Amino acid sequence: MKRVILLGSSGSIGESTCKVARALPDKMKIVGLGVAKSTDRVLEQAREFGVEAVAVSDPRAAEKVKKDIPKGIKFYPGEEGLTRMVEETEAEMVLVAIVGTAGLAPSLAALRTGKDLAVASKEILVLAGSAVMREAKKNQRKILPVDSEHNAIFQCLQSAKNQEVRKIILTASGGPFRQSSAEEMKKVTIAQALKHPTWSMGKKITIDSATMFNKGLEMIEAHWLFGLPMSQVEVVVHPQSIVHSLVEFVDGSVLAQLSVTDMCFPIQYAVTYPERRPSGLPPLDLPKLGTLTFEAPDEKRFPALRLAREAGEAGGTLPGVFNAANEVAVEAFLEGRISFPRIWEMVEIVMSSHSTQKEPDLAAIVAADQWARIQARAIVGGKP
Ligand code: MG
């Protein structure tokens, strides 16, 4: 039985993780739940799974819900609550699915206190890849990718040594504007950008898929996770989202992982690894699928990939700046304040005015993140 702490339980990955826990009652037990503000949902989940601890990071939401926490459940309120719950609750694994920088400190705390880390939040490796990998090594803990692409690569690499890998190839759906011209993208509406062709996800990640910033973030994540330089991380557009990623080996052989699009697949593998368990998930019907197609990404129309490569190669604080500027730009786009292509422009402007700090500590990472947000907001506001 694996005892799992789930951070970000009310989001789309969090709910899928709960589904996996329901399907694997003899293999997985959720013992702790963390949310920012979704107190009603976390109380329901706490009762359903009989957890030992609950953390609510938003101080006002925590204050309000305090009196409703059932007896016998340890409550961790406020910003430090997530980290304290991770430190003090006995568990084998912490699955982090909270957006933003809030997942950083609890992730490092998980590794420090001898727990494996299942990573769903991109920010953890994009912002602090070096620190997180170092902490995992020091404590001999595993980092298990939950993102479908990285989970696919992780599966393909099971029998391989690192020096046998020529490159890893992340698949990208290409989003709703895969075939749109640069001119057409200037007129993209919020509703059009929120319509993802294959995956149903939160708003931020759906826009990131449309701009391909999501794939850019995943390139940087893969670079850290698998210890490969950015030059060995490639992207191929695969509109059907059935092949979740591939690994090319030095002998020219390529392995791929395929499944229908359901996040329960990578979550279950991360939890049961190194074992595989039967699941009630739908199998792949290849004859019904018929055709799978692949095409090269167009970095001119989708500059996010080029910017990601730059950020990943520079390392230090630049990937965090890339991420933070994009977050502000996406918010501004969703508020109708900037055009769709302006998202790329804003990130490029903020990145080019940043002086990268190498080997940053957590404080420097957070400082660079805040600096980038201020710069990006100023651009939205029309100042610099
Ligand atoms: Mg993904």
Short mmCIF file of C-alpha atoms and ligand atoms in Angstrom, two decimals:
data_model
loop_
_atom_site.label_atom_id
_atom_site.label_comp_id
_atom_site.label_asym_id
_atom_site.label_seq_id
_atom_site.Cartn_x
_atom_site.Cartn_y
_atom_site.Cartn_z
CA MET A 1 0.00 0.00 0.00
CA LYS A 2 1.47 3.33 -1.05
CA ARG A 3 0.61 6.29 1.17
CA VAL A 4 0.25 9.39 -1.01
CA ILE A 5 -0.07 13.08 -0.17
CA LEU A 6 -1.90 14.93 -2.95
CA LEU A 7 -1.32 18.66 -3.36
CA GLY A 8 -3.77 20.41 -5.65
CA SER A 9 -6.54 17.86 -5.17
CA SER A 10 -9.38 19.99 -6.57
CA GLY A 11 -7.80 20.64 -9.97
CA SER A 12 -8.06 18.47 -13.05
CA ILE A 13 -4.95 16.33 -12.24
CA GLY A 14 -6.02 16.17 -8.59
CA GLU A 15 -9.45 14.80 -9.50
CA SER A 16 -7.87 12.26 -11.87
CA THR A 17 -5.55 11.19 -9.05
CA CYS A 18 -8.60 10.61 -6.83
CA LYS A 19 -10.07 8.45 -9.61
CA VAL A 20 -6.90 6.37 -9.71
CA ALA A 21 -7.00 6.00 -5.90
CA ARG A 22 -10.60 4.74 -6.14
CA ALA A 23 -9.53 2.20 -8.79
CA LEU A 24 -6.54 0.96 -6.74
CA PRO A 25 -7.88 0.58 -3.20
CA ASP A 26 -5.34 -2.14 -2.33
CA LYS A 27 -2.36 -0.24 -3.76
CA MET A 28 -2.82 3.44 -3.04
CA LYS A 29 -4.10 5.39 -0.05
CA ILE A 30 -4.44 9.16 -0.08
CA VAL A 31 -3.38 10.31 3.40
CA GLY A 32 -3.08 14.07 2.93
CA LEU A 33 -4.82 16.64 0.74
CA GLY A 34 -3.78 20.18 -0.08
CA VAL A 35 -5.68 22.95 -1.90
CA ALA A 36 -5.42 26.72 -2.23
CA LYS A 37 -9.05 27.78 -1.86
CA SER A 38 -11.39 24.91 -2.83
CA THR A 39 -12.44 24.12 0.72
CA ASP A 40 -15.83 22.51 -0.04
CA ARG A 41 -14.24 20.03 -2.43
CA VAL A 42 -11.32 19.20 -0.16
CA LEU A 43 -13.71 18.43 2.72
CA GLU A 44 -15.66 16.01 0.50
CA GLN A 45 -12.43 14.33 -0.60
CA ALA A 46 -11.14 14.19 2.98
CA ARG A 47 -14.27 12.31 4.09
CA GLU A 48 -14.24 10.00 1.08
CA PHE A 49 -10.62 8.90 1.50
CA GLY A 50 -10.45 9.14 5.28
CA VAL A 51 -7.29 11.25 5.15
CA GLU A 52 -5.11 12.15 8.13
CA ALA A 53 -4.24 15.70 7.12
CA VAL A 54 -5.63 18.63 5.14
CA ALA A 55 -3.83 21.84 4.13
CA VAL A 56 -5.50 25.00 2.82
CA SER A 57 -2.89 27.49 1.67
CA ASP A 58 -5.04 30.59 1.15
CA PRO A 59 -5.10 32.23 4.61
CA ARG A 60 -8.68 33.57 4.31
CA ALA A 61 -10.09 30.30 2.99
CA ALA A 62 -8.22 28.45 5.76
CA GLU A 63 -9.64 30.72 8.47
CA LYS A 64 -13.18 30.19 7.17
CA VAL A 65 -13.00 26.39 6.92
CA LYS A 66 -11.13 25.79 10.19
CA LYS A 67 -14.30 25.00 12.22
CA ASP A 68 -15.56 22.48 9.62
CA ILE A 69 -12.48 20.22 9.63
CA PRO A 70 -13.64 16.84 10.97
CA LYS A 71 -12.19 15.63 14.28
CA GLY A 72 -9.14 13.43 13.84
CA ILE A 73 -7.88 15.27 10.75
CA LYS A 74 -4.82 17.42 11.30
CA PHE A 75 -5.31 20.85 9.73
CA TYR A 76 -2.49 22.89 8.18
CA PRO A 77 -3.61 26.44 7.37
CA GLY A 78 -1.80 29.14 5.41
CA GLU A 79 1.06 29.36 2.98
CA GLU A 80 3.47 27.28 5.08
CA GLY A 81 0.76 24.68 5.64
CA LEU A 82 1.47 22.63 2.51
CA THR A 83 5.13 22.24 3.40
CA ARG A 84 4.42 21.46 7.06
CA MET A 85 1.85 18.82 6.12
CA VAL A 86 4.38 17.19 3.75
CA GLU A 87 7.05 17.22 6.45
CA GLU A 88 4.88 15.88 9.27
CA THR A 89 2.69 13.31 7.51
CA GLU A 90 3.99 9.80 7.00
CA ALA A 91 3.88 8.91 3.29
CA GLU A 92 5.88 7.26 0.52
CA MET A 93 4.95 9.73 -2.19
CA VAL A 94 3.89 13.34 -2.63
CA LEU A 95 2.05 14.14 -5.85
CA VAL A 96 2.30 17.85 -6.60
CA ALA A 97 -0.37 19.24 -8.91
CA ILE A 98 -0.62 22.85 -7.79
CA VAL A 99 0.01 25.61 -10.27
CA GLY A 100 2.58 28.33 -9.80
CA THR A 101 5.54 28.59 -7.49
CA ALA A 102 3.52 27.35 -4.48
CA GLY A 103 4.59 23.77 -5.25
CA LEU A 104 8.33 24.44 -4.96
CA ALA A 105 8.88 24.44 -1.20
CA PRO A 106 6.61 21.41 -0.55
CA SER A 107 8.40 19.46 -3.34
CA LEU A 108 11.82 20.07 -1.83
CA ALA A 109 10.38 19.23 1.61
CA ALA A 110 9.05 15.93 0.27
CA LEU A 111 12.48 14.84 -0.98
CA ARG A 112 14.20 16.10 2.17
CA THR A 113 11.88 14.02 4.37
CA GLY A 114 12.44 10.82 2.36
CA LYS A 115 9.38 10.79 0.11
CA ASP A 116 9.29 10.18 -3.63
CA LEU A 117 8.01 13.08 -5.68
CA ALA A 118 5.41 12.70 -8.42
CA VAL A 119 5.53 15.88 -10.47
CA ALA A 120 2.50 17.21 -12.29
CA SER A 121 3.23 20.93 -11.86
CA LYS A 122 5.54 22.12 -14.63
CA GLU A 123 6.92 24.97 -12.52
CA ILE A 124 8.78 22.64 -10.17
CA LEU A 125 11.33 21.47 -12.73
CA VAL A 126 11.21 24.53 -14.96
CA LEU A 127 12.05 26.90 -12.11
CA ALA A 128 14.10 24.71 -9.84
CA GLY A 129 15.18 21.70 -11.91
CA SER A 130 18.76 21.84 -10.70
CA ALA A 131 17.84 22.11 -7.00
CA VAL A 132 15.11 19.46 -7.18
CA MET A 133 17.29 16.90 -9.01
CA ARG A 134 20.15 17.56 -6.56
CA GLU A 135 17.84 17.07 -3.55
CA ALA A 136 16.46 13.84 -5.02
CA LYS A 137 19.94 12.45 -5.56
CA LYS A 138 21.13 13.46 -2.10
CA ASN A 139 18.17 11.72 -0.45
CA GLN A 140 18.08 8.81 -2.92
CA ARG A 141 14.46 9.54 -3.76
CA LYS A 142 12.71 9.08 -7.08
CA ILE A 143 11.08 11.75 -9.22
CA LEU A 144 8.15 10.34 -11.15
CA PRO A 145 6.73 12.37 -14.00
CA VAL A 146 2.94 12.64 -14.20
CA ASP A 147 2.79 14.81 -17.31
CA SER A 148 1.71 12.46 -20.12
CA GLU A 149 4.75 13.19 -22.32
CA HIS A 150 7.35 12.77 -19.60
CA ASN A 151 5.60 9.73 -18.24
CA ALA A 152 5.73 8.24 -21.75
CA ILE A 153 9.47 8.89 -22.01
CA PHE A 154 9.99 7.51 -18.52
CA GLN A 155 8.21 4.31 -19.61
CA CYS A 156 10.29 4.06 -22.82
CA LEU A 157 13.51 4.49 -20.82
CA GLN A 158 12.88 1.65 -18.40
CA SER A 159 15.34 -0.69 -20.06
CA ALA A 160 17.83 1.93 -21.19
CA LYS A 161 21.04 3.57 -20.03
CA ASN A 162 21.36 7.33 -20.48
CA GLN A 163 24.29 7.09 -22.90
CA GLU A 164 22.13 4.90 -25.17
CA VAL A 165 19.72 7.76 -25.82
CA ARG A 166 20.24 9.87 -28.93
CA LYS A 167 17.26 12.13 -28.33
CA ILE A 168 13.85 12.33 -26.79
CA ILE A 169 10.92 13.45 -28.87
CA LEU A 170 7.98 15.14 -27.17
CA THR A 171 4.72 14.99 -29.05
CA ALA A 172 2.52 18.10 -29.27
CA SER A 173 -1.07 18.21 -30.44
CA GLY A 174 -0.32 21.52 -32.15
CA GLY A 175 -3.41 23.04 -30.55
CA PRO A 176 -6.36 24.64 -32.31
CA PHE A 177 -4.18 26.93 -34.47
CA ARG A 178 -1.87 24.30 -35.87
CA GLN A 179 -2.86 25.29 -39.39
CA SER A 180 -3.55 28.99 -38.85
CA SER A 181 -1.39 31.61 -40.52
CA ALA A 182 0.42 34.32 -38.53
CA GLU A 183 -2.18 36.80 -39.85
CA GLU A 184 -5.09 34.65 -38.67
CA MET A 185 -3.54 34.27 -35.23
CA LYS A 186 -3.71 38.04 -34.72
CA LYS A 187 -7.51 37.77 -34.67
CA VAL A 188 -7.82 34.73 -32.41
CA THR A 189 -10.56 35.08 -29.78
CA ILE A 190 -10.49 33.80 -26.19
CA ALA A 191 -13.18 31.21 -26.96
CA GLN A 192 -11.25 29.87 -29.97
CA ALA A 193 -8.05 29.58 -27.93
CA LEU A 194 -9.87 27.73 -25.15
CA LYS A 195 -11.03 25.00 -27.51
CA HIS A 196 -8.39 22.28 -27.34
CA PRO A 197 -8.78 19.59 -30.02
CA THR A 198 -7.85 16.52 -27.93
CA TRP A 199 -7.36 17.15 -24.19
CA SER A 200 -9.80 18.68 -21.74
CA MET A 201 -7.77 20.70 -19.22
CA GLY A 202 -7.69 23.87 -17.12
CA LYS A 203 -7.77 27.31 -18.82
CA LYS A 204 -4.11 28.24 -18.36
CA ILE A 205 -2.75 24.98 -19.80
CA THR A 206 -5.25 25.09 -22.67
CA ILE A 207 -3.98 28.51 -23.74
CA ASP A 208 -0.42 27.23 -23.26
CA SER A 209 -1.22 24.40 -25.65
CA ALA A 210 -2.56 26.85 -28.21
CA THR A 211 0.60 29.00 -28.04
CA MET A 212 2.83 25.91 -27.61
CA PHE A 213 4.29 27.43 -24.44
CA ASN A 214 3.13 24.22 -22.79
CA LYS A 215 5.49 22.25 -25.04
CA GLY A 216 8.25 24.77 -24.34
CA LEU A 217 7.85 24.25 -20.60
CA GLU A 218 7.83 20.50 -21.17
CA MET A 219 11.10 20.70 -23.14
CA ILE A 220 12.79 22.34 -20.14
CA GLU A 221 11.21 19.83 -17.75
CA ALA A 222 12.44 16.93 -19.89
CA HIS A 223 15.96 18.36 -19.97
CA TRP A 224 16.13 18.23 -16.17
CA LEU A 225 14.18 15.08 -15.60
CA PHE A 226 16.19 12.94 -18.01
CA GLY A 227 19.52 14.73 -17.65
CA LEU A 228 19.87 15.56 -21.35
CA PRO A 229 21.00 18.83 -22.96
CA MET A 230 18.31 20.89 -24.72
CA SER A 231 19.85 19.90 -28.08
CA GLN A 232 18.70 16.31 -27.43
CA VAL A 233 15.11 17.35 -26.69
CA GLU A 234 12.92 17.63 -29.77
CA VAL A 235 9.26 18.22 -30.53
CA VAL A 236 7.05 16.64 -33.17
CA VAL A 237 3.46 17.67 -33.85
CA HIS A 238 1.04 14.77 -33.57
CA PRO A 239 -2.54 16.05 -33.75
CA GLN A 240 -4.23 12.83 -32.54
CA SER A 241 -2.44 12.83 -29.13
CA ILE A 242 -2.23 9.03 -29.07
CA VAL A 243 1.57 8.68 -29.12
CA HIS A 244 2.48 10.50 -25.90
CA SER A 245 6.21 10.79 -26.68
CA LEU A 246 9.14 8.83 -28.07
CA VAL A 247 12.79 8.02 -27.39
CA GLU A 248 15.34 7.57 -30.16
CA PHE A 249 18.32 5.41 -29.20
CA VAL A 250 21.89 5.50 -30.54
CA ASP A 251 21.23 2.51 -32.78
CA GLY A 252 18.41 4.43 -34.49
CA SER A 253 15.62 2.45 -32.86
CA VAL A 254 12.66 4.44 -31.57
CA LEU A 255 10.34 3.46 -28.71
CA ALA A 256 7.01 5.17 -28.17
CA GLN A 257 4.23 4.95 -25.58
CA LEU A 258 0.62 5.04 -26.74
CA SER A 259 -2.74 5.18 -25.01
CA VAL A 260 -6.05 6.97 -25.28
CA THR A 261 -5.96 10.51 -23.87
CA ASP A 262 -6.73 10.11 -20.19
CA MET A 263 -4.47 11.44 -17.44
CA CYS A 264 -5.32 8.42 -15.28
CA PHE A 265 -2.79 6.42 -17.35
CA PRO A 266 0.33 8.40 -16.39
CA ILE A 267 -0.91 8.97 -12.83
CA GLN A 268 -1.46 5.26 -12.27
CA TYR A 269 1.98 4.36 -13.68
CA ALA A 270 3.65 6.97 -11.46
CA VAL A 271 1.90 5.50 -8.41
CA THR A 272 2.38 1.79 -9.17
CA TYR A 273 5.91 2.10 -10.66
CA PRO A 274 7.90 -0.11 -11.09
CA GLU A 275 4.87 -2.39 -11.31
CA ARG A 276 1.97 -2.29 -13.71
CA ARG A 277 -1.52 -2.92 -12.43
CA PRO A 278 -4.74 -3.81 -14.23
CA SER A 279 -6.94 -0.75 -14.76
CA GLY A 280 -10.45 -0.14 -15.95
CA LEU A 281 -9.16 2.41 -18.45
CA PRO A 282 -10.21 2.03 -22.09
CA PRO A 283 -7.73 0.14 -24.30
CA LEU A 284 -6.40 1.49 -27.56
CA ASP A 285 -8.40 0.47 -30.62
CA LEU A 286 -5.81 0.79 -33.39
CA PRO A 287 -7.98 -0.25 -36.36
CA LYS A 288 -10.61 2.25 -35.23
CA LEU A 289 -7.97 5.00 -34.99
CA GLY A 290 -6.73 4.16 -38.47
CA THR A 291 -4.18 6.88 -39.10
CA LEU A 292 -1.67 8.61 -36.87
CA THR A 293 0.11 11.60 -38.37
CA PHE A 294 3.28 13.56 -37.53
CA GLU A 295 4.65 16.88 -38.74
CA ALA A 296 7.51 19.24 -37.86
CA PRO A 297 6.59 22.16 -35.58
CA ASP A 298 6.80 25.63 -37.15
CA GLU A 299 8.98 27.68 -34.82
CA LYS A 300 8.32 30.86 -36.84
CA ARG A 301 4.58 30.71 -36.23
CA PHE A 302 5.06 29.28 -32.71
CA PRO A 303 8.07 31.11 -31.22
CA ALA A 304 7.47 29.53 -27.79
CA LEU A 305 9.65 26.56 -28.78
CA ARG A 306 12.60 28.76 -29.72
CA LEU A 307 12.22 30.82 -26.54
CA ALA A 308 12.09 27.63 -24.45
CA ARG A 309 15.30 26.36 -26.00
CA GLU A 310 16.99 29.68 -25.21
CA ALA A 311 15.72 29.61 -21.64
CA GLY A 312 16.67 25.96 -21.10
CA GLU A 313 20.15 26.44 -22.54
CA ALA A 314 20.84 29.53 -20.42
CA GLY A 315 19.45 27.84 -17.30
CA GLY A 316 19.66 29.62 -13.94
CA THR A 317 16.82 32.06 -13.43
CA LEU A 318 15.86 32.43 -17.13
CA PRO A 319 13.43 29.46 -17.36
CA GLY A 320 11.54 30.90 -14.38
CA VAL A 321 11.36 34.27 -16.11
CA PHE A 322 10.10 32.58 -19.28
CA ASN A 323 7.40 30.86 -17.22
CA ALA A 324 6.33 33.89 -15.15
CA ALA A 325 6.14 36.29 -18.11
CA ASN A 326 3.99 33.75 -19.93
CA GLU A 327 1.66 33.39 -16.95
CA VAL A 328 1.03 37.13 -16.83
CA ALA A 329 0.60 37.27 -20.60
CA VAL A 330 -1.94 34.43 -20.57
CA GLU A 331 -3.92 36.16 -17.79
CA ALA A 332 -3.92 39.37 -19.81
CA PHE A 333 -5.07 37.52 -22.92
CA LEU A 334 -7.89 35.82 -20.98
CA GLU A 335 -8.95 39.25 -19.71
CA GLY A 336 -9.13 40.45 -23.30
CA ARG A 337 -6.32 42.96 -22.75
CA ILE A 338 -3.79 41.68 -25.28
CA SER A 339 -3.88 39.84 -28.59
CA PHE A 340 -2.90 36.19 -28.95
CA PRO A 341 0.52 36.77 -30.64
CA ARG A 342 1.31 39.40 -28.00
CA ILE A 343 1.76 36.51 -25.53
CA TRP A 344 4.95 35.44 -27.35
CA GLU A 345 6.13 39.02 -27.81
CA MET A 346 5.72 39.81 -24.13
CA VAL A 347 7.72 36.77 -23.04
CA GLU A 348 10.49 37.60 -25.48
CA ILE A 349 10.69 41.22 -24.28
CA VAL A 350 10.85 40.22 -20.61
CA MET A 351 13.43 37.47 -21.27
CA SER A 352 15.68 39.80 -23.21
CA SER A 353 15.76 42.35 -20.39
CA HIS A 354 16.68 39.78 -17.72
CA SER A 355 20.23 39.24 -16.47
CA THR A 356 20.32 35.53 -15.74
CA GLN A 357 21.63 34.38 -12.40
CA LYS A 358 23.34 30.98 -12.47
CA GLU A 359 22.72 28.36 -9.74
CA PRO A 360 20.01 30.37 -7.95
CA ASP A 361 18.69 29.31 -4.55
CA LEU A 362 14.96 29.18 -3.83
CA ALA A 363 14.88 32.86 -2.78
CA ALA A 364 16.61 33.97 -6.00
CA ILE A 365 14.21 31.84 -8.07
CA VAL A 366 11.19 33.41 -6.40
CA ALA A 367 12.72 36.89 -6.75
CA ALA A 368 13.29 36.39 -10.51
CA ASP A 369 9.74 35.11 -10.85
CA GLN A 370 8.38 38.24 -9.17
CA TRP A 371 10.64 40.51 -11.19
CA ALA A 372 9.36 38.94 -14.42
CA ARG A 373 5.75 39.38 -13.34
CA ILE A 374 6.28 43.07 -12.61
CA GLN A 375 7.96 43.58 -16.00
CA ALA A 376 5.21 41.71 -17.81
CA ARG A 377 2.42 43.60 -16.01
CA ALA A 378 4.07 46.88 -16.93
CA ILE A 379 3.99 45.82 -20.59
CA VAL A 380 0.28 44.97 -20.34
CA GLY A 381 -0.33 48.30 -18.63
CA GLY A 382 1.34 49.96 -21.58
CA LYS A 383 4.35 51.41 -19.78
CA PRO A 384 7.70 50.04 -21.08
MG MG B 1 1.72 17.40 -21.30
#
